[in-house]
PDB file of C-alpha atoms and ligand atoms in Angstrom:
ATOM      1  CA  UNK G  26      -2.715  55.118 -14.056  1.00 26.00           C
ATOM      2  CA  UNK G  27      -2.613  51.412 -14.216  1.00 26.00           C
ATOM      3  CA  UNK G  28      -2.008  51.824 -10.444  1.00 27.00           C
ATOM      4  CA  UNK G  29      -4.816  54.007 -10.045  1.00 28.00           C
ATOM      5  CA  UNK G  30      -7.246  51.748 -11.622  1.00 28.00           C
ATOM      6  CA  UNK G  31      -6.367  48.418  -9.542  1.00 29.00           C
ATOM      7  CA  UNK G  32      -6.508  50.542  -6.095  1.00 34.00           C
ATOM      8  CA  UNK G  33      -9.872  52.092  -6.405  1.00 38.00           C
ATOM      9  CA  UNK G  34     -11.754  48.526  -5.643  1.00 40.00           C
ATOM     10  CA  UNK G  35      -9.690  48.525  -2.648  1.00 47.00           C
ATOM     11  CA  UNK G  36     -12.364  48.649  -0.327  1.00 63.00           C
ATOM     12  CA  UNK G  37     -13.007  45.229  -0.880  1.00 45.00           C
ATOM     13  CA  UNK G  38      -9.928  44.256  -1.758  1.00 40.00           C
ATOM     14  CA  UNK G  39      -9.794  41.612   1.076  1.00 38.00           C
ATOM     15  CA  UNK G  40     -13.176  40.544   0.216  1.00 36.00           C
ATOM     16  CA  UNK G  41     -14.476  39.278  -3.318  1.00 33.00           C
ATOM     17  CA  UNK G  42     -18.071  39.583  -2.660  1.00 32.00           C
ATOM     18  CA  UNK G  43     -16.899  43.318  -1.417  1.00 40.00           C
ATOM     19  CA  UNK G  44     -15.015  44.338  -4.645  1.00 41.00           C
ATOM     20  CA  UNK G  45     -17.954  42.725  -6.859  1.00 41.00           C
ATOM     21  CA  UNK G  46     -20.610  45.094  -4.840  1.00 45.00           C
ATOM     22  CA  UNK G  47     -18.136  48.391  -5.347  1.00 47.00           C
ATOM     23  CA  UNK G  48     -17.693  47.926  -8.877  1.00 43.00           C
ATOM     24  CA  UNK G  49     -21.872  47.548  -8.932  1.00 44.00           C
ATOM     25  CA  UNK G  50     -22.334  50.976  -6.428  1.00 46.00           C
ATOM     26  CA  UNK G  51     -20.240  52.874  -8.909  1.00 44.00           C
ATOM     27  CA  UNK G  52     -22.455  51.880 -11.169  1.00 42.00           C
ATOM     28  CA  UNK G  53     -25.581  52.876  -9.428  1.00 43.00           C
ATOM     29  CA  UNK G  54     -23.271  55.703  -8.541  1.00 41.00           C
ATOM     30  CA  UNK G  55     -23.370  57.040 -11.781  1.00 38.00           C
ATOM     31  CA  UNK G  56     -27.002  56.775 -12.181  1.00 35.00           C
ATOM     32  CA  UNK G  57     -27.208  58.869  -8.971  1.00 34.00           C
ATOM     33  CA  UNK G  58     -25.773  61.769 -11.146  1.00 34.00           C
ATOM     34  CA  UNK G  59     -28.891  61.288 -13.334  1.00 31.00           C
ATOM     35  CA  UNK G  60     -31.272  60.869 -11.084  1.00 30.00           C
ATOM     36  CA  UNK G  61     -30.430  61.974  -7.789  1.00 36.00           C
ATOM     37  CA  UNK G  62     -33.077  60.851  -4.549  1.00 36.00           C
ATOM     38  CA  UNK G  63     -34.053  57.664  -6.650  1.00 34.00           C
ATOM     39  CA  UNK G  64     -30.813  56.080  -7.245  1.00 36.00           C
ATOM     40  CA  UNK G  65     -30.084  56.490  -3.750  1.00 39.00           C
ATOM     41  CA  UNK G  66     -32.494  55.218  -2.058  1.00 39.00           C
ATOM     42  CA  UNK G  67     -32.009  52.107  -4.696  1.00 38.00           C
ATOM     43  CA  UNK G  68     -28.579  51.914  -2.775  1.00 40.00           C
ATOM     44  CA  UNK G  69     -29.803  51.733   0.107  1.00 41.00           C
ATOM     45  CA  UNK G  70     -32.218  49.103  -0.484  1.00 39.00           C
ATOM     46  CA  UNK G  71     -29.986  46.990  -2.327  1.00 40.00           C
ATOM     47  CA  UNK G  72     -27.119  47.819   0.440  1.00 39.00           C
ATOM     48  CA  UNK G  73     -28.726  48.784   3.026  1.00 38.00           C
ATOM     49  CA  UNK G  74     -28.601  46.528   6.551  1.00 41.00           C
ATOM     50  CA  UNK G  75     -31.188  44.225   5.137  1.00 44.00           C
ATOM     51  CA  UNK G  76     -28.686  43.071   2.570  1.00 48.00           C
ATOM     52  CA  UNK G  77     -25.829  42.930   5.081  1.00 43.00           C
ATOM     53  CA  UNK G  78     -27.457  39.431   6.802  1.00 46.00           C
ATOM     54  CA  UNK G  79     -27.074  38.171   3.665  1.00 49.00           C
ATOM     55  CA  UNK G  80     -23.336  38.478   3.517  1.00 48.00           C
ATOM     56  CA  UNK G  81     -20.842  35.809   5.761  1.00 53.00           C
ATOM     57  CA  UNK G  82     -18.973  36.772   8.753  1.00 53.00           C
ATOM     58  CA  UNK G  83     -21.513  39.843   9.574  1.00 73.00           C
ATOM     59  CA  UNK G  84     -20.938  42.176  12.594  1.00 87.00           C
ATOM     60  CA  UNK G  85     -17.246  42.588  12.265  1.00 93.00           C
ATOM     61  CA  UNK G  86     -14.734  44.962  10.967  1.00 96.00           C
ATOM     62  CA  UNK G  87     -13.471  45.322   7.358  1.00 96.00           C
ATOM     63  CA  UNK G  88      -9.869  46.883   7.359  1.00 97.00           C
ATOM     64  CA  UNK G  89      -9.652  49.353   4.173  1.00 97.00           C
ATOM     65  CA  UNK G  90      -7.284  50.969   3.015  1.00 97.00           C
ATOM     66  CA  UNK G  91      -6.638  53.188  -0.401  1.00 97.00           C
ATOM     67  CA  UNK G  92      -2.824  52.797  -0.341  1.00 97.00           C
ATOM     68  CA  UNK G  93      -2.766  48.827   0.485  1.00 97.00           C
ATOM     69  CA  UNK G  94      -0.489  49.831   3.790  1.00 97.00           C
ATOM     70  CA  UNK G  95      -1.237  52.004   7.063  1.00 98.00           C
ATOM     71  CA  UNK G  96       0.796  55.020   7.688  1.00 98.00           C
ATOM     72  CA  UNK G  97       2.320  54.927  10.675  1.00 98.00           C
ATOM     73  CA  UNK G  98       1.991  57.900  13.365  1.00 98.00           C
ATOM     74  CA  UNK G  99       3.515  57.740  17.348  1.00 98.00           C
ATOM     75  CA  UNK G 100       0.775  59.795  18.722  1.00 98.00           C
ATOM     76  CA  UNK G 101       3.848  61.819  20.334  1.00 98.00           C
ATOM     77  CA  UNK G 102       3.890  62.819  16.317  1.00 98.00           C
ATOM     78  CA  UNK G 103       0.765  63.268  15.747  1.00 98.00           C
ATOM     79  CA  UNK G 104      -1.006  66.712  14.583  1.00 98.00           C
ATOM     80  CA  UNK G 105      -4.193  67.770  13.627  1.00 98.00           C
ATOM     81  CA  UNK G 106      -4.654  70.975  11.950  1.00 98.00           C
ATOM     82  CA  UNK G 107      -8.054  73.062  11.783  1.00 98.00           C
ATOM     83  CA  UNK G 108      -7.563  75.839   9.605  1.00 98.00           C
ATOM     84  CA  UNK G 109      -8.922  77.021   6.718  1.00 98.00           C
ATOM     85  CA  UNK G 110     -11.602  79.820   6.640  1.00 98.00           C
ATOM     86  CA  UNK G 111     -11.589  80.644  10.244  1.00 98.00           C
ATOM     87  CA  UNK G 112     -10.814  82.887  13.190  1.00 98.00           C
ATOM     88  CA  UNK G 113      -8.750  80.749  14.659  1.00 98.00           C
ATOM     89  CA  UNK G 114      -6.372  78.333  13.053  1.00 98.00           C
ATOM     90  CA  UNK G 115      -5.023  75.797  15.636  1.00 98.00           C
ATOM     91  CA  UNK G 116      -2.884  72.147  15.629  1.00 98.00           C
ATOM     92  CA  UNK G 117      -3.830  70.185  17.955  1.00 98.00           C
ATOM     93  CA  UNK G 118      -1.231  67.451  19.287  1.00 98.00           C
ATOM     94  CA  UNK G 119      -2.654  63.904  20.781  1.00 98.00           C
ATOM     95  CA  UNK G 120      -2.787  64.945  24.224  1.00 98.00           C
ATOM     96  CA  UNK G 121      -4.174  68.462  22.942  1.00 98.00           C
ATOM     97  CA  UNK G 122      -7.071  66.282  21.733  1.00 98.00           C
ATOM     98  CA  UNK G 123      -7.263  64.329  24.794  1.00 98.00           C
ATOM     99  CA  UNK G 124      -7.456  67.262  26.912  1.00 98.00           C
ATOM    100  CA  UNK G 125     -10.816  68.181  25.381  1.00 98.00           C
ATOM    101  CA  UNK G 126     -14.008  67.266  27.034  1.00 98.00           C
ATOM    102  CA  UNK G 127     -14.423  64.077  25.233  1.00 98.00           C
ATOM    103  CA  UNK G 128     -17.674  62.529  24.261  1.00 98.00           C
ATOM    104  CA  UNK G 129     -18.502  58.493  24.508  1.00 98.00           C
ATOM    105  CA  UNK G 130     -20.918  57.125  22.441  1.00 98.00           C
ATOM    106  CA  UNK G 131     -21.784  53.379  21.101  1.00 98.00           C
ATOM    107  CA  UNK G 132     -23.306  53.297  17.282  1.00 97.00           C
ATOM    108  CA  UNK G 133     -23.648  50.685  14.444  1.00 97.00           C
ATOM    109  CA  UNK G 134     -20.742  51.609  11.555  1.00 97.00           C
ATOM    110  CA  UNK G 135     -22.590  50.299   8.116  1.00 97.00           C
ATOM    111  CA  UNK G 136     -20.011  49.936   4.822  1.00 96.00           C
ATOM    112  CA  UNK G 137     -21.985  50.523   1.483  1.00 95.00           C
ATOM    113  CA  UNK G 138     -20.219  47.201   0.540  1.00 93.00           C
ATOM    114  CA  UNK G 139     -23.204  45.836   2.853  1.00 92.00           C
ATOM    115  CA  UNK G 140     -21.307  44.671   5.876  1.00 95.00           C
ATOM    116  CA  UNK G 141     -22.753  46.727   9.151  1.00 96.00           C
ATOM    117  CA  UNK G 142     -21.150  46.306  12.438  1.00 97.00           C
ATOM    118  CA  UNK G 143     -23.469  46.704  15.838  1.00 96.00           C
ATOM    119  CA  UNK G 144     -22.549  48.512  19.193  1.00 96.00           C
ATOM    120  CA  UNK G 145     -19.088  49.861  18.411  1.00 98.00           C
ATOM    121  CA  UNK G 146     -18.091  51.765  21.100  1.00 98.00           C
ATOM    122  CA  UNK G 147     -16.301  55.315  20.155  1.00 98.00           C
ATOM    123  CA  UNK G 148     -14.817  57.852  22.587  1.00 98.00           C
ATOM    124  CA  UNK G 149     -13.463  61.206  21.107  1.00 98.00           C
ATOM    125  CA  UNK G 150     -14.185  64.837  20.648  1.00 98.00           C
ATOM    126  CA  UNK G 151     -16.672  66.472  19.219  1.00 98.00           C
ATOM    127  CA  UNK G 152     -16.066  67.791  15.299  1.00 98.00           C
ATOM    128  CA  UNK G 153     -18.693  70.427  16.590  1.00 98.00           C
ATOM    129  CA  UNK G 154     -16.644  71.408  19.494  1.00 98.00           C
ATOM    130  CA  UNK G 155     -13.198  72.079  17.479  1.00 98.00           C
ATOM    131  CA  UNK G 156     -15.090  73.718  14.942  1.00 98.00           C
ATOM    132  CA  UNK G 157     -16.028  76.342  17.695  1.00 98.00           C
ATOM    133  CA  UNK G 158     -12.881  76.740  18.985  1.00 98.00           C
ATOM    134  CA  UNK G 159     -11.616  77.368  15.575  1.00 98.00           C
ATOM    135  CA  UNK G 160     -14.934  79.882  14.533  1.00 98.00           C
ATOM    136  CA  UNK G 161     -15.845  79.179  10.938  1.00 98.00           C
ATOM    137  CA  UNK G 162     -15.996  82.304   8.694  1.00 98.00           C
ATOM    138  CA  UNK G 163     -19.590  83.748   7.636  1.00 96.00           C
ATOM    139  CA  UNK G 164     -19.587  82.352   4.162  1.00 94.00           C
ATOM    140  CA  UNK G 165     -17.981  78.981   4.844  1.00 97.00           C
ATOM    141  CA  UNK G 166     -20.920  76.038   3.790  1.00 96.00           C
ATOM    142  CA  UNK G 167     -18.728  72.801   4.202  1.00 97.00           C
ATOM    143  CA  UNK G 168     -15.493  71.227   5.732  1.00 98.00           C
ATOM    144  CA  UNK G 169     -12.868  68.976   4.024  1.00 98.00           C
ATOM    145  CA  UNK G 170     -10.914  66.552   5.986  1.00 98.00           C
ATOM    146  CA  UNK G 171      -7.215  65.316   4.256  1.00 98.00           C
ATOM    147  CA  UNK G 172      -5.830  61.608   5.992  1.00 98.00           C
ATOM    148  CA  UNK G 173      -2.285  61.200   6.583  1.00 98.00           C
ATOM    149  CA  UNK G 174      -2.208  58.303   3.989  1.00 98.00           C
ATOM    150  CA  UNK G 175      -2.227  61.796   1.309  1.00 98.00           C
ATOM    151  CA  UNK G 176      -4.609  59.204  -0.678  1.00 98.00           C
ATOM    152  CA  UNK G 177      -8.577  59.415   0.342  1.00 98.00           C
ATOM    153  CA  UNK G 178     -10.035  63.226   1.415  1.00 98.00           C
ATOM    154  CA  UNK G 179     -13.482  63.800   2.344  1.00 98.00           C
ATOM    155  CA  UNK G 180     -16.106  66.663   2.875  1.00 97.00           C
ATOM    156  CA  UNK G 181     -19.080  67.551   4.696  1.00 97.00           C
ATOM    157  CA  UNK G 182     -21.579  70.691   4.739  1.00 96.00           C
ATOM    158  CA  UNK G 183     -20.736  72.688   7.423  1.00 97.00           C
ATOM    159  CA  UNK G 184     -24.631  72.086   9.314  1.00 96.00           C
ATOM    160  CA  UNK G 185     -23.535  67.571   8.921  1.00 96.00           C
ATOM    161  CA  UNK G 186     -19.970  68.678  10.613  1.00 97.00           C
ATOM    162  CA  UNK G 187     -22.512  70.160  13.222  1.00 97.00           C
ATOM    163  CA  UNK G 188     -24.462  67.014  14.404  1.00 97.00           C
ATOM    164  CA  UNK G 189     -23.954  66.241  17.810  1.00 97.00           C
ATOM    165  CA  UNK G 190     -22.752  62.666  16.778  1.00 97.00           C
ATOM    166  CA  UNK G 191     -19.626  63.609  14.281  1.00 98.00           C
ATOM    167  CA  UNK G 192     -16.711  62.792  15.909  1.00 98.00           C
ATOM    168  CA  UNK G 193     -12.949  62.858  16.374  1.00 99.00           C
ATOM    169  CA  UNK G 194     -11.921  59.631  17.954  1.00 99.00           C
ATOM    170  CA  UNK G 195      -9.384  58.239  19.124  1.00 98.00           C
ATOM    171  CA  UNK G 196     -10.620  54.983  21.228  1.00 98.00           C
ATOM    172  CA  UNK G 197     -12.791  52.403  20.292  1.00 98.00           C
ATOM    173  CA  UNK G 198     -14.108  49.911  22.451  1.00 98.00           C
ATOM    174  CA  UNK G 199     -12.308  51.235  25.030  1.00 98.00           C
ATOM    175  CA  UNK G 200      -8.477  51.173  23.914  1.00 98.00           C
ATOM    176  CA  UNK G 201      -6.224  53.495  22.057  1.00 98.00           C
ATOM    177  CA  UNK G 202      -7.900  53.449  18.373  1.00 98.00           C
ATOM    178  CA  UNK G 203      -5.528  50.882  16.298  1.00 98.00           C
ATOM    179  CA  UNK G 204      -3.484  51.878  13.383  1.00 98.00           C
ATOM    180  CA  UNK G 205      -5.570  49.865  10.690  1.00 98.00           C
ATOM    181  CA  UNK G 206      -8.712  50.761  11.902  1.00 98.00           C
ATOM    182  CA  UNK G 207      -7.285  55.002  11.617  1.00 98.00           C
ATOM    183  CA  UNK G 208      -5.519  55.207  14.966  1.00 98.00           C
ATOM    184  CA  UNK G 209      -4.184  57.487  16.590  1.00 98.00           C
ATOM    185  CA  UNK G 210      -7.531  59.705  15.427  1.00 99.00           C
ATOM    186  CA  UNK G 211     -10.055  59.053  12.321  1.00 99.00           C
ATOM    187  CA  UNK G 212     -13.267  61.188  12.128  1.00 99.00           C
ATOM    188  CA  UNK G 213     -16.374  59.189  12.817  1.00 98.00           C
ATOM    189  CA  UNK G 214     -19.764  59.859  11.296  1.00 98.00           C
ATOM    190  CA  UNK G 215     -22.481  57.545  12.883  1.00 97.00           C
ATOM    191  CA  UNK G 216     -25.123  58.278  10.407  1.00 97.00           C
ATOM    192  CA  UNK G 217     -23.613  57.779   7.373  1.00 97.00           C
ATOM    193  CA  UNK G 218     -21.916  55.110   5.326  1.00 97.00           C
ATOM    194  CA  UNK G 219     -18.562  54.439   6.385  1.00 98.00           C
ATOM    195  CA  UNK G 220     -16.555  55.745   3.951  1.00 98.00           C
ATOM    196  CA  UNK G 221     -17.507  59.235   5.150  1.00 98.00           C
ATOM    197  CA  UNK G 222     -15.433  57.861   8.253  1.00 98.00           C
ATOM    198  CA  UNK G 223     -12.233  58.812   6.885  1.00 98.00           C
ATOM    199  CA  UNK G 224      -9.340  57.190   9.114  1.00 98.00           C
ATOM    200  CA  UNK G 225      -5.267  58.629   9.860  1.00 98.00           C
ATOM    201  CA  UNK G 226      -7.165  61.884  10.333  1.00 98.00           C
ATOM    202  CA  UNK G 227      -4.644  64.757   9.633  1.00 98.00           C
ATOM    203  CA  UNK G 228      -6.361  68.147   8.738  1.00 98.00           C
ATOM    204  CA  UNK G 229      -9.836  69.680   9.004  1.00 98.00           C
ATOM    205  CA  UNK G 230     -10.216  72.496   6.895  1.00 98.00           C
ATOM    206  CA  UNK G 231     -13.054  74.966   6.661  1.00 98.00           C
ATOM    207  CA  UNK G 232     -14.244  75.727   3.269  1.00 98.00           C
ATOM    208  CA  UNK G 233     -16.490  77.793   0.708  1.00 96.00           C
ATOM    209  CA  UNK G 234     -17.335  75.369  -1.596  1.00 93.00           C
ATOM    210  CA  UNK G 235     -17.823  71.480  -1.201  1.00 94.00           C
ATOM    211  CA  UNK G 236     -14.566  69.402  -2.062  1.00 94.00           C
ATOM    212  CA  UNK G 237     -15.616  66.239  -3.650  1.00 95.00           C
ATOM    213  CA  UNK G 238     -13.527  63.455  -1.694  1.00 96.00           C
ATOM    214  CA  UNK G 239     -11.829  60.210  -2.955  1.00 97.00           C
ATOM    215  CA  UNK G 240     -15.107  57.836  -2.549  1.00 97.00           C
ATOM    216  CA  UNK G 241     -17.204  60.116  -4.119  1.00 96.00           C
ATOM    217  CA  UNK G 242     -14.699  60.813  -7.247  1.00 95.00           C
ATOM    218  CA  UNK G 243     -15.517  56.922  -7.611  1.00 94.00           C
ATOM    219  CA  UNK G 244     -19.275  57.131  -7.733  1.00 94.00           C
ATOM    220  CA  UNK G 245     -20.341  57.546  -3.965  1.00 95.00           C
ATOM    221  CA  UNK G 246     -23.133  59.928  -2.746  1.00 93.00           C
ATOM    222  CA  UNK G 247     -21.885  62.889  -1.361  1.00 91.00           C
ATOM    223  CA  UNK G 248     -24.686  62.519   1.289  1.00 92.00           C
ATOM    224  CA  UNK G 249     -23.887  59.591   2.729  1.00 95.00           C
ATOM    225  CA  UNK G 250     -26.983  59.055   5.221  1.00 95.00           C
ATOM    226  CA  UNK G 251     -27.518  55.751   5.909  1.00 95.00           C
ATOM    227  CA  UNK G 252     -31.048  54.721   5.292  1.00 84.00           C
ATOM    228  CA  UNK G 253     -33.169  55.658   7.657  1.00 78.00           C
ATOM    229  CA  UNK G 254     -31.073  58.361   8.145  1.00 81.00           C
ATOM    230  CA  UNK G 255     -31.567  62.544   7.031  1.00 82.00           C
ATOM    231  CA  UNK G 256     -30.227  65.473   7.960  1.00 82.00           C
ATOM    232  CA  UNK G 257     -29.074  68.351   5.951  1.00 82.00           C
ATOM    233  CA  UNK G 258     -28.134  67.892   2.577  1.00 82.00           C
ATOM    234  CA  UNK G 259     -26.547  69.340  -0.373  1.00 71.00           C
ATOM    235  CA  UNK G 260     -28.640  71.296  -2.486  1.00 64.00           C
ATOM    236  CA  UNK G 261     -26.571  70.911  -5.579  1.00 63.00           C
ATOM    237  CA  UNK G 262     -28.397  68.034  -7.422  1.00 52.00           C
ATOM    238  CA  UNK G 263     -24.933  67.263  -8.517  1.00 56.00           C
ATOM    239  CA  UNK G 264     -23.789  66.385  -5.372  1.00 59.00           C
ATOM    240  CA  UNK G 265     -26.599  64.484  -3.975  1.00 52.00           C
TER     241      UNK G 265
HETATM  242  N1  MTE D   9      -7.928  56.879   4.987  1.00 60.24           N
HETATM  243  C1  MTE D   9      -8.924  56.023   4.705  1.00 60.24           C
HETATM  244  N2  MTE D   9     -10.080  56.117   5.387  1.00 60.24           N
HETATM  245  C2  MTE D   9     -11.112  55.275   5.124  1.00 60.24           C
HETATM  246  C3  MTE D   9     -11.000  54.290   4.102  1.00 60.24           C
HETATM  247  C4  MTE D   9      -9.750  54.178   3.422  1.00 60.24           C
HETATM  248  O1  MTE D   9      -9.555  53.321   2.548  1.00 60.24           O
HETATM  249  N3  MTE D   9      -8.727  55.048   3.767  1.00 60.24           N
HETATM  250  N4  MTE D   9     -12.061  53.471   3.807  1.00 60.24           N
HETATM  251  C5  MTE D   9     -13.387  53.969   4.210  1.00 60.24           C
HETATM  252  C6  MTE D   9     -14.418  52.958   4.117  1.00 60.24           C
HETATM  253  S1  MTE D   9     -15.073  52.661   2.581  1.00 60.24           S
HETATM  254  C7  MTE D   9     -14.915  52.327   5.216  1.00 60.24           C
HETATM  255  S2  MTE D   9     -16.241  51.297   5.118  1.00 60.24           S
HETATM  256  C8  MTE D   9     -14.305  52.506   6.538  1.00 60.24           C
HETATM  257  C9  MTE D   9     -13.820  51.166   7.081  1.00 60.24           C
HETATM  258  O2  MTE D   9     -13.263  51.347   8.350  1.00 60.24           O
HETATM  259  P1  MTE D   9     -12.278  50.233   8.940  1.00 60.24           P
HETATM  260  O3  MTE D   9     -11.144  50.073   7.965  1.00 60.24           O
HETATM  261  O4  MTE D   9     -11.875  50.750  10.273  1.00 60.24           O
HETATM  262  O5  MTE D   9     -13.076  48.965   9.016  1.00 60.24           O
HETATM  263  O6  MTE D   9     -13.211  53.402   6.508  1.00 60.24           O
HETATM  264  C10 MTE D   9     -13.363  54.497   5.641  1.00 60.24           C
HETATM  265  N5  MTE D   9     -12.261  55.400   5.831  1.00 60.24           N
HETATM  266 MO1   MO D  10     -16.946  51.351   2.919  1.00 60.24          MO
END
């Protein structure tokens, strides 16, 4: 439990400022449970990329990680399983992945800690695109992803998982995506805060009721837009 405790802050583990503004979000976090839109948008504003110049050393790369190490995966071991509630279970191995018609794409990655990184460059596959070849179940609303470090999980409704922009990647700026920053494949969701990017991607699962992930057990929105940002949201006031 002790254990527990220390490793939760680990997002900014690296960075004092960082662990100082998680402690804070959970905070506002819990006030989110109370009173839902507001506190949000009080996130944003107080995180948002306004708040990021403010910060030293913007425009680069935090490396987090839950378990204070990076698993390890040759991508001649990597798997990725989509299963769940849907026609068509499949794994996918590393070249299965790289098979796919793969989608390019260059977007700003934004941390809810306040630093924001411009123009990364992502190539991958579409989320949408495997979650057609799999065929989600009538009844399904969201879809839970599980990382290989068996520590952080996250979810999203099934119409987020939908937007043309949530991807499966496994380059960034051009090379083979590096094991600290999720490598071989972490999921990438442009228009929210970047914990929904959950990295050492190992299962997407299709589900009938919205599992509530590691960041947002600690006080994080489970709607992650980034401000600015909207799309489809959950209507449990809960879970907003
Ligand atoms: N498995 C896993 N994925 C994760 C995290 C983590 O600790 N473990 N941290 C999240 C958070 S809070 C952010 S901001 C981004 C950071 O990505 P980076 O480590 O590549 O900079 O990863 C997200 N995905
Ligand atoms: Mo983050």
């Amino acid at each position: 439990m002790t254990d527990e405790v220390s490793t939760r802050p680990t997002e900014g583990a690296k960075t004092p400022v960082g662990r100082r503004m998680f402690l804070g979000l959970v905070a506002l976090g819990a006030a989110g449970v109370a009173f839902g839109a507001e506190a949000q948008k009080l996130i944003g504003n107080k995180l948002g990329s306004g708040f990021a110049s403010l910060l030293p050393g913007g425009n680069h790369f935090r490396i987090y990680t839950i378990t204070g190490s990076y698993p390890n995966i040759p991508t001649s071991k990597y798997s990725l399983s989509v299963s769940g509630m849907v026609d068509r279970p499949m794994t996918l191995s590393y070249d299965d992945l790289r098979a796919l018609p793969a989608l390019e794409m260059v977007k700003g990655f934004q941390c809810v800690t306040g630093w924001r990184v411009d123009g990364v460059s992502w190539k991958g596959v579409p989320l949408a695109h495997l979650l057609e070849m799999a065929g989600p179940q009538s009844g399904t609303v969201a879809v839970s992803f599980d990382s290989y470090d068996h520590a952080d999980s996250e979810s999203l409704l099934l119409a987020q998982a939908h937007l043309p922009d949530v991807m499966v990647a496994y380059e960034m700026y051009g090379k083979p995506l590096s094991r600290e920053h999720g490598g071989p494949v972490r999921l990438v969701v442009p228009q929210m805060y970047g914990y929904k990017s959950l990295k050492w991607l190992s299962a997407i699962r299709v589900v009938n009721d919205v599992d509530v992930g590691f960041w947002e057990q600690n006080g994080y929105p489970q709607n992650g837009w980034l401000d600015g940002s909207t799309g489809p949201t959950n209507p449990d006031p809960s879970l907003s």
